[in-house]
CSV table of N, CA and C in Angstrom, one decimal:
chain,number,residue,atom,x,y,z
A,4,UNK,N,0.7,-42.0,16.4
A,4,UNK,CA,0.4,-42.5,17.8
A,4,UNK,C,1.7,-42.3,18.7
A,5,UNK,N,2.9,-42.6,18.1
A,5,UNK,CA,4.1,-42.4,18.9
A,5,UNK,C,4.3,-40.9,19.2
A,6,UNK,N,4.0,-40.1,18.3
A,6,UNK,CA,4.1,-38.6,18.5
A,6,UNK,C,3.2,-38.2,19.7
A,7,UNK,N,2.0,-38.7,19.7
A,7,UNK,CA,1.0,-38.3,20.7
A,7,UNK,C,1.5,-38.9,22.1
A,8,UNK,N,2.0,-40.1,22.1
A,8,UNK,CA,2.5,-40.6,23.4
A,8,UNK,C,3.6,-39.7,23.9
A,9,UNK,N,4.6,-39.4,23.1
A,9,UNK,CA,5.7,-38.6,23.6
A,9,UNK,C,5.2,-37.2,24.0
A,10,UNK,N,4.3,-36.6,23.2
A,10,UNK,CA,3.7,-35.3,23.6
A,10,UNK,C,3.1,-35.4,24.9
A,11,UNK,N,2.3,-36.4,25.2
A,11,UNK,CA,1.6,-36.5,26.4
A,11,UNK,C,2.6,-36.7,27.6
A,12,UNK,N,3.6,-37.5,27.4
A,12,UNK,CA,4.6,-37.6,28.5
A,12,UNK,C,5.3,-36.3,28.7
A,13,UNK,N,5.7,-35.6,27.6
A,13,UNK,CA,6.3,-34.3,27.8
A,13,UNK,C,5.4,-33.3,28.5
A,14,UNK,N,4.1,-33.2,28.1
A,14,UNK,CA,3.2,-32.3,28.7
A,14,UNK,C,3.0,-32.6,30.2
A,15,UNK,N,2.9,-33.8,30.6
A,15,UNK,CA,2.8,-34.2,32.0
A,15,UNK,C,4.1,-33.8,32.7
A,16,UNK,N,5.2,-33.9,32.1
A,16,UNK,CA,6.5,-33.5,32.7
A,16,UNK,C,6.5,-32.0,33.0
A,17,UNK,N,6.1,-31.2,32.0
A,17,UNK,CA,6.1,-29.8,32.1
A,17,UNK,C,5.0,-29.3,33.1
A,18,UNK,N,3.9,-29.9,33.1
A,18,UNK,CA,2.8,-29.6,34.0
A,18,UNK,C,3.2,-29.8,35.5
A,19,UNK,N,4.1,-30.8,35.7
A,19,UNK,CA,4.6,-31.0,37.0
A,19,UNK,C,5.7,-30.0,37.4
A,20,UNK,N,5.9,-29.0,36.6
A,20,UNK,CA,6.8,-27.9,37.0
A,20,UNK,C,8.2,-28.2,36.5
A,21,UNK,N,8.5,-29.1,35.7
A,21,UNK,CA,9.8,-29.4,35.2
A,21,UNK,C,10.1,-28.9,33.8
A,22,UNK,N,11.3,-28.6,33.6
A,22,UNK,CA,11.7,-28.1,32.2
A,22,UNK,C,11.9,-29.3,31.3
A,23,UNK,N,11.7,-29.0,30.0
A,23,UNK,CA,12.0,-30.1,29.0
A,23,UNK,C,13.5,-30.3,28.8
A,24,UNK,N,13.9,-31.5,28.6
A,24,UNK,CA,15.3,-31.7,28.4
A,24,UNK,C,15.8,-31.2,27.0
A,25,UNK,N,17.0,-30.8,26.9
A,25,UNK,CA,17.6,-30.2,25.7
A,25,UNK,C,18.3,-31.2,24.8
A,26,UNK,N,18.8,-32.3,25.4
A,26,UNK,CA,19.6,-33.3,24.7
A,26,UNK,C,19.1,-34.7,24.9
A,27,UNK,N,19.5,-35.5,23.9
A,27,UNK,CA,19.1,-36.9,24.0
A,27,UNK,C,19.8,-37.6,25.2
A,28,UNK,N,19.0,-38.5,25.8
A,28,UNK,CA,19.5,-39.2,27.0
A,28,UNK,C,19.4,-38.5,28.3
A,29,UNK,N,19.0,-37.3,28.3
A,29,UNK,CA,18.8,-36.5,29.5
A,29,UNK,C,17.6,-36.9,30.3
A,30,UNK,N,16.6,-37.3,29.7
A,30,UNK,CA,15.4,-37.7,30.4
A,30,UNK,C,14.6,-38.8,29.6
A,31,UNK,N,14.5,-40.0,30.3
A,31,UNK,CA,13.8,-41.1,29.7
A,31,UNK,C,12.6,-41.4,30.6
A,32,UNK,N,11.4,-41.4,30.0
A,32,UNK,CA,10.2,-41.6,30.8
A,32,UNK,C,9.4,-42.7,30.0
A,33,UNK,N,9.1,-43.8,30.8
A,33,UNK,CA,8.4,-44.9,30.2
A,33,UNK,C,9.0,-45.4,28.9
A,34,UNK,N,10.3,-45.4,28.9
A,34,UNK,CA,11.0,-45.9,27.7
A,34,UNK,C,11.1,-45.0,26.6
A,35,UNK,N,10.6,-43.7,26.7
A,35,UNK,CA,10.7,-42.7,25.7
A,35,UNK,C,11.8,-41.7,26.1
A,36,UNK,N,12.7,-41.4,25.2
A,36,UNK,CA,13.8,-40.5,25.4
A,36,UNK,C,13.2,-39.1,25.0
A,37,UNK,N,12.7,-38.3,26.0
A,37,UNK,CA,12.1,-37.1,25.8
A,37,UNK,C,13.1,-36.0,25.3
A,38,UNK,N,14.3,-36.1,25.7
A,38,UNK,CA,15.3,-35.2,25.2
A,38,UNK,C,15.5,-35.3,23.7
A,39,UNK,N,15.6,-36.6,23.2
A,39,UNK,CA,15.8,-36.8,21.8
A,39,UNK,C,14.5,-36.4,21.0
A,40,UNK,N,13.3,-36.7,21.6
A,40,UNK,CA,12.1,-36.3,21.0
A,40,UNK,C,12.0,-34.8,20.9
A,41,UNK,N,12.3,-34.1,21.9
A,41,UNK,CA,12.2,-32.6,21.9
A,41,UNK,C,13.1,-32.1,20.9
A,42,UNK,N,14.4,-32.5,20.8
A,42,UNK,CA,15.3,-32.1,19.8
A,42,UNK,C,14.8,-32.3,18.4
A,43,UNK,N,14.2,-33.5,18.2
A,43,UNK,CA,13.7,-33.9,16.9
A,43,UNK,C,12.6,-33.0,16.5
A,44,UNK,N,11.7,-32.6,17.4
A,44,UNK,CA,10.6,-31.7,17.1
A,44,UNK,C,11.1,-30.4,16.6
A,45,UNK,N,12.1,-29.8,17.4
A,45,UNK,CA,12.6,-28.5,17.0
A,45,UNK,C,13.4,-28.6,15.7
A,46,UNK,N,14.1,-29.7,15.4
A,46,UNK,CA,14.8,-29.8,14.1
A,46,UNK,C,13.9,-30.0,12.9
A,47,UNK,N,12.8,-30.7,13.1
A,47,UNK,CA,11.9,-31.0,12.0
A,47,UNK,C,10.6,-30.2,12.1
A,48,UNK,N,10.7,-29.0,12.6
A,48,UNK,CA,9.5,-28.1,12.8
A,48,UNK,C,8.7,-28.0,11.5
A,49,UNK,N,9.4,-27.8,10.4
A,49,UNK,CA,8.7,-27.5,9.2
A,49,UNK,C,8.0,-28.8,8.6
A,50,UNK,N,8.3,-29.9,9.2
A,50,UNK,CA,7.6,-31.1,8.7
A,50,UNK,C,6.4,-31.5,9.6
A,51,UNK,N,6.2,-30.7,10.7
A,51,UNK,CA,5.1,-31.0,11.6
A,51,UNK,C,3.8,-30.3,11.0
A,52,UNK,N,2.7,-30.8,11.4
A,52,UNK,CA,1.4,-30.2,11.0
A,52,UNK,C,1.2,-28.9,11.8
A,53,UNK,N,0.4,-28.0,11.3
A,53,UNK,CA,0.2,-26.7,12.0
A,53,UNK,C,-0.4,-27.0,13.4
A,54,UNK,N,-1.2,-28.0,13.5
A,54,UNK,CA,-1.7,-28.4,14.9
A,54,UNK,C,-0.6,-28.8,15.8
A,55,UNK,N,0.3,-29.7,15.3
A,55,UNK,CA,1.4,-30.1,16.1
A,55,UNK,C,2.3,-28.9,16.6
A,56,UNK,N,2.6,-28.0,15.6
A,56,UNK,CA,3.4,-26.8,15.9
A,56,UNK,C,2.7,-26.0,17.0
A,57,UNK,N,1.4,-25.8,16.9
A,57,UNK,CA,0.6,-25.1,17.9
A,57,UNK,C,0.7,-25.7,19.2
A,58,UNK,N,0.5,-27.0,19.3
A,58,UNK,CA,0.5,-27.8,20.6
A,58,UNK,C,1.9,-27.6,21.2
A,59,UNK,N,2.9,-27.8,20.4
A,59,UNK,CA,4.3,-27.7,21.0
A,59,UNK,C,4.6,-26.3,21.5
A,60,UNK,N,4.2,-25.3,20.7
A,60,UNK,CA,4.4,-24.0,21.1
A,60,UNK,C,3.6,-23.5,22.3
A,61,UNK,N,2.3,-23.8,22.3
A,61,UNK,CA,1.4,-23.2,23.3
A,61,UNK,C,1.5,-24.1,24.6
A,62,UNK,N,1.7,-25.3,24.5
A,62,UNK,CA,1.7,-26.2,25.7
A,62,UNK,C,3.1,-26.4,26.3
A,63,UNK,N,4.1,-26.6,25.4
A,63,UNK,CA,5.4,-26.9,25.9
A,63,UNK,C,6.4,-25.8,25.8
A,64,UNK,N,6.0,-24.7,25.0
A,64,UNK,CA,6.9,-23.6,24.9
A,64,UNK,C,8.0,-23.9,23.9
A,65,UNK,N,7.9,-24.9,23.0
A,65,UNK,CA,8.9,-25.2,22.1
A,65,UNK,C,8.8,-24.3,20.9
A,66,UNK,N,10.0,-24.0,20.3
A,66,UNK,CA,10.1,-23.2,19.0
A,66,UNK,C,11.0,-24.0,18.1
A,67,UNK,N,11.0,-23.6,16.8
A,67,UNK,CA,11.8,-24.3,15.9
A,67,UNK,C,13.3,-24.0,16.2
A,68,UNK,N,14.2,-25.0,15.8
A,68,UNK,CA,15.6,-24.8,16.0
A,68,UNK,C,16.1,-23.7,15.2
A,69,UNK,N,17.1,-23.0,15.7
A,69,UNK,CA,17.8,-21.9,14.9
A,69,UNK,C,18.4,-22.5,13.6
A,70,UNK,N,18.4,-21.7,12.6
A,70,UNK,CA,19.0,-22.2,11.3
A,70,UNK,C,20.5,-22.5,11.6
A,71,UNK,N,20.9,-23.7,11.0
A,71,UNK,CA,22.3,-24.1,11.2
A,71,UNK,C,22.5,-24.9,12.5
A,72,UNK,N,21.4,-25.1,13.3
A,72,UNK,CA,21.6,-25.9,14.5
A,72,UNK,C,21.9,-27.4,14.2
A,73,UNK,N,22.5,-28.0,15.1
A,73,UNK,CA,22.9,-29.4,14.9
A,73,UNK,C,21.7,-30.3,14.7
A,74,UNK,N,21.6,-31.1,13.7
A,74,UNK,CA,20.5,-31.9,13.4
A,74,UNK,C,20.3,-33.0,14.5
A,75,UNK,N,19.1,-33.4,14.7
A,75,UNK,CA,18.8,-34.4,15.7
A,75,UNK,C,19.3,-35.8,15.4
A,76,UNK,N,19.3,-36.1,14.1
A,76,UNK,CA,19.8,-37.5,13.6
A,76,UNK,C,21.1,-37.3,12.9
A,77,UNK,N,22.0,-38.1,13.2
A,77,UNK,CA,23.3,-38.1,12.4
A,77,UNK,C,23.4,-39.4,11.6
A,78,UNK,N,24.1,-39.3,10.5
A,78,UNK,CA,24.4,-40.5,9.7
A,78,UNK,C,25.4,-41.4,10.5
A,79,UNK,N,25.6,-42.6,10.0
A,79,UNK,CA,26.5,-43.5,10.6
A,79,UNK,C,27.9,-42.9,10.6
A,80,UNK,N,28.3,-42.3,9.5
A,80,UNK,CA,29.6,-41.6,9.4
A,80,UNK,C,29.7,-40.4,10.4
A,81,UNK,N,28.6,-39.7,10.5
A,81,UNK,CA,28.6,-38.6,11.5
A,81,UNK,C,28.7,-39.0,12.9
A,82,UNK,N,28.0,-40.2,13.2
A,82,UNK,CA,28.1,-40.7,14.6
A,82,UNK,C,29.5,-41.2,14.9
A,83,UNK,N,30.1,-41.9,13.9
A,83,UNK,CA,31.5,-42.3,14.1
A,83,UNK,C,32.4,-41.1,14.3
A,84,UNK,N,32.3,-40.1,13.5
A,84,UNK,CA,33.2,-38.9,13.6
A,84,UNK,C,33.0,-38.3,15.0
A,85,UNK,N,31.8,-38.2,15.5
A,85,UNK,CA,31.5,-37.5,16.8
A,85,UNK,C,32.1,-38.4,17.9
A,86,UNK,N,31.9,-39.7,17.8
A,86,UNK,CA,32.5,-40.6,18.8
A,86,UNK,C,34.0,-40.5,18.8
A,87,UNK,N,34.6,-40.5,17.6
A,87,UNK,CA,36.0,-40.4,17.5
A,87,UNK,C,36.6,-39.1,18.0
A,88,UNK,N,35.8,-38.0,17.8
A,88,UNK,CA,36.2,-36.7,18.4
A,88,UNK,C,36.2,-36.8,19.9
A,89,UNK,N,35.2,-37.4,20.5
A,89,UNK,CA,35.2,-37.6,21.9
A,89,UNK,C,36.4,-38.4,22.4
A,90,UNK,N,36.8,-39.4,21.7
A,90,UNK,CA,37.9,-40.3,22.0
A,90,UNK,C,39.2,-39.4,21.9
A,91,UNK,N,39.3,-38.6,20.9
A,91,UNK,CA,40.5,-37.7,20.8
A,91,UNK,C,40.6,-36.7,21.9
A,92,UNK,N,39.4,-36.2,22.3
A,92,UNK,CA,39.4,-35.2,23.4
A,92,UNK,C,39.8,-35.9,24.7
A,93,UNK,N,39.3,-37.1,24.9
A,93,UNK,CA,39.7,-37.8,26.2
A,93,UNK,C,41.2,-38.1,26.1
A,94,UNK,N,41.7,-38.6,25.0
A,94,UNK,CA,43.1,-38.9,24.9
A,94,UNK,C,44.0,-37.7,25.1
A,95,UNK,N,43.6,-36.6,24.5
A,95,UNK,CA,44.4,-35.4,24.7
A,95,UNK,C,44.4,-34.9,26.1
A,96,UNK,N,43.3,-35.1,26.9
A,96,UNK,CA,43.3,-34.7,28.2
A,96,UNK,C,43.9,-35.7,29.2
A,97,UNK,N,43.7,-37.0,29.0
A,97,UNK,CA,44.2,-38.0,29.9
A,97,UNK,C,45.5,-38.6,29.5
A,98,UNK,N,45.9,-38.6,28.2
A,98,UNK,CA,47.1,-39.2,27.8
A,98,UNK,C,47.0,-40.7,27.5
A,99,UNK,N,45.8,-41.2,27.5
A,99,UNK,CA,45.5,-42.6,27.2
A,99,UNK,C,44.1,-42.7,26.7
A,100,UNK,N,43.8,-43.9,26.2
A,100,UNK,CA,42.4,-44.2,25.7
A,100,UNK,C,41.9,-45.4,26.5
A,101,UNK,N,41.8,-45.3,27.8
A,101,UNK,CA,41.3,-46.3,28.6
A,101,UNK,C,40.2,-45.8,29.6
A,102,UNK,N,39.1,-45.2,29.1
A,102,UNK,CA,38.1,-44.7,30.0
A,102,UNK,C,37.4,-45.8,30.7
A,103,UNK,N,36.7,-45.5,31.7
A,103,UNK,CA,35.8,-46.5,32.4
A,103,UNK,C,34.8,-47.0,31.5
A,104,UNK,N,34.2,-48.2,31.8
A,104,UNK,CA,33.3,-48.8,30.9
A,104,UNK,C,32.0,-48.0,30.7
A,105,UNK,N,31.7,-47.1,31.7
A,105,UNK,CA,30.5,-46.3,31.5
A,105,UNK,C,30.8,-44.8,31.4
A,106,UNK,N,32.0,-44.5,31.0
A,106,UNK,CA,32.5,-43.1,30.9
A,106,UNK,C,31.7,-42.4,29.8
A,107,UNK,N,31.3,-41.2,30.2
A,107,UNK,CA,30.6,-40.2,29.3
A,107,UNK,C,31.5,-39.0,29.1
A,108,UNK,N,31.8,-38.7,27.9
A,108,UNK,CA,32.6,-37.6,27.5
A,108,UNK,C,31.7,-36.5,27.0
A,109,UNK,N,31.9,-35.3,27.5
A,109,UNK,CA,31.1,-34.1,27.1
A,109,UNK,C,31.9,-33.4,26.0
A,110,UNK,N,31.3,-33.2,24.8
A,110,UNK,CA,31.9,-32.6,23.7
A,110,UNK,C,31.1,-31.4,23.2
A,111,UNK,N,31.8,-30.3,22.9
A,111,UNK,CA,31.1,-29.1,22.4
A,111,UNK,C,30.9,-29.2,20.9
A,112,UNK,N,29.7,-29.2,20.5
A,112,UNK,CA,29.3,-29.2,19.1
A,112,UNK,C,28.6,-27.9,18.7
A,113,UNK,N,29.3,-27.0,18.1
A,113,UNK,CA,28.7,-25.8,17.7
A,113,UNK,C,28.0,-25.0,18.8
A,114,UNK,N,28.7,-25.0,20.0
A,114,UNK,CA,28.2,-24.3,21.1
A,114,UNK,C,27.2,-25.0,22.0
A,115,UNK,N,26.9,-26.3,21.6
A,115,UNK,CA,26.0,-27.1,22.4
A,115,UNK,C,26.8,-28.3,23.0
A,116,UNK,N,26.7,-28.5,24.3
A,116,UNK,CA,27.4,-29.6,25.0
A,116,UNK,C,26.6,-30.9,24.7
A,117,UNK,N,27.3,-31.9,24.2
A,117,UNK,CA,26.7,-33.2,23.8
A,117,UNK,C,27.4,-34.2,24.6
A,118,UNK,N,26.7,-35.1,25.3
A,118,UNK,CA,27.3,-36.2,26.0
A,118,UNK,C,27.4,-37.4,25.1
A,119,UNK,N,28.7,-37.9,25.1
A,119,UNK,CA,29.0,-39.1,24.2
A,119,UNK,C,29.4,-40.2,25.2
A,120,UNK,N,28.7,-41.3,25.0
A,120,UNK,CA,29.0,-42.5,25.8
A,120,UNK,C,30.2,-43.2,25.3
A,121,UNK,N,31.4,-42.7,25.7
A,121,UNK,CA,32.7,-43.1,25.1
A,121,UNK,C,33.0,-44.5,25.5
A,122,UNK,N,32.8,-44.9,26.8
A,122,UNK,CA,33.1,-46.2,27.3
A,122,UNK,C,32.4,-47.3,26.5
A,123,UNK,N,31.1,-47.2,26.4
A,123,UNK,CA,30.3,-48.1,25.6
A,123,UNK,C,30.7,-48.1,24.1
A,124,UNK,N,31.0,-47.0,23.6
A,124,UNK,CA,31.4,-46.9,22.1
A,124,UNK,C,32.7,-47.7,21.9
A,125,UNK,N,33.6,-47.5,22.8
A,125,UNK,CA,34.9,-48.2,22.6
A,125,UNK,C,34.7,-49.7,22.8
A,126,UNK,N,33.9,-50.1,23.8
A,126,UNK,CA,33.6,-51.6,24.0
A,126,UNK,C,32.9,-52.2,22.7
A,127,UNK,N,32.0,-51.4,22.1
A,127,UNK,CA,31.3,-51.9,20.9
A,127,UNK,C,32.3,-52.0,19.8
A,128,UNK,N,33.2,-51.0,19.7
A,128,UNK,CA,34.2,-51.0,18.6
A,128,UNK,C,35.1,-52.3,18.7
A,129,UNK,N,35.5,-52.6,20.0
A,129,UNK,CA,36.3,-53.8,20.2
A,129,UNK,C,35.6,-55.0,19.8
A,130,UNK,N,34.3,-55.1,20.1
A,130,UNK,CA,33.5,-56.3,19.8
A,130,UNK,C,33.3,-56.5,18.3
A,131,UNK,N,33.3,-55.3,17.6
A,131,UNK,CA,33.0,-55.4,16.1
A,131,UNK,C,34.3,-55.1,15.3
A,132,UNK,N,35.4,-55.2,15.9
A,132,UNK,CA,36.7,-54.9,15.2
A,132,UNK,C,36.8,-55.6,13.9
A,133,UNK,N,36.4,-56.8,13.8
A,133,UNK,CA,36.6,-57.6,12.6
A,133,UNK,C,35.7,-57.1,11.5
A,134,UNK,N,34.7,-56.3,11.8
A,134,UNK,CA,33.7,-55.7,10.8
A,134,UNK,C,34.1,-54.3,10.4
A,135,UNK,N,35.0,-53.7,11.1
A,135,UNK,CA,35.4,-52.3,10.8
A,135,UNK,C,36.3,-52.3,9.5
A,136,UNK,N,36.1,-51.2,8.8
A,136,UNK,CA,37.0,-51.0,7.7
A,136,UNK,C,38.4,-50.7,8.2
A,137,UNK,N,39.4,-50.9,7.4
A,137,UNK,CA,40.8,-50.7,7.8
A,137,UNK,C,41.0,-49.2,8.2
A,138,UNK,N,40.3,-48.3,7.5
A,138,UNK,CA,40.4,-46.9,7.9
A,138,UNK,C,39.8,-46.6,9.2
A,139,UNK,N,38.7,-47.2,9.5
A,139,UNK,CA,38.1,-46.9,10.8
A,139,UNK,C,38.9,-47.6,11.9
A,140,UNK,N,39.4,-48.7,11.6
A,140,UNK,CA,40.2,-49.4,12.7
A,140,UNK,C,41.5,-48.6,12.9
A,141,UNK,N,42.1,-48.0,11.9
A,141,UNK,CA,43.3,-47.2,12.1
A,141,UNK,C,43.1,-46.0,12.9
A,142,UNK,N,42.0,-45.3,12.9
A,142,UNK,CA,41.7,-44.1,13.6
A,142,UNK,C,41.9,-44.2,15.1
A,143,UNK,N,41.2,-45.2,15.8
A,143,UNK,CA,41.5,-45.4,17.2
A,143,UNK,C,42.9,-45.9,17.5
A,144,UNK,N,43.5,-46.7,16.5
A,144,UNK,CA,44.8,-47.1,16.7
A,144,UNK,C,45.8,-46.0,17.0
A,145,UNK,N,45.6,-44.9,16.3
A,145,UNK,CA,46.4,-43.7,16.4
A,145,UNK,C,46.4,-43.1,17.9
A,146,UNK,N,45.3,-43.5,18.6
A,146,UNK,CA,45.1,-43.0,19.9
A,146,UNK,C,45.6,-44.0,21.0
A,147,UNK,N,46.1,-45.1,20.5
A,147,UNK,CA,46.6,-46.2,21.4
A,147,UNK,C,45.4,-47.1,21.9
A,148,UNK,N,44.5,-47.4,21.0
A,148,UNK,CA,43.3,-48.2,21.3
A,148,UNK,C,43.8,-49.6,21.7
A,149,UNK,N,43.3,-50.1,22.8
A,149,UNK,CA,43.5,-51.6,23.2
A,149,UNK,C,42.4,-52.4,22.5
A,150,UNK,N,42.8,-53.2,21.6
A,150,UNK,CA,41.8,-54.1,21.0
A,150,UNK,C,41.6,-55.3,21.8
């Protein structure tokens, strides 16, 4: 049912003459992140039914992701590493680790630009500092993290 809902929202978006989003967070319609859904369909193409593959291809023009493309879902460690990479990039460019509360850092991941919500990530890390492992707490410390 969730797949059908997202497909219908995506189809409506395409029929209105718009392009499908490529990345998560790019387009949210009625509470559904169509960018994340589109990326997930491309990544998990082989797990879709033939009918779903046909609908995605014929109606939305979607194709399976290229081999070796970045997966749609990351593990908790993968998310931490990607957010930390964004923090390092910001620090290297700005010389500090004090981005605005809503700052988004664009990071290149295997040739694909990914938007990382760095400000919110740092705020969450501060709030959960007592639950972080010593290793995870030390990594932002090296960048001058204000706890």
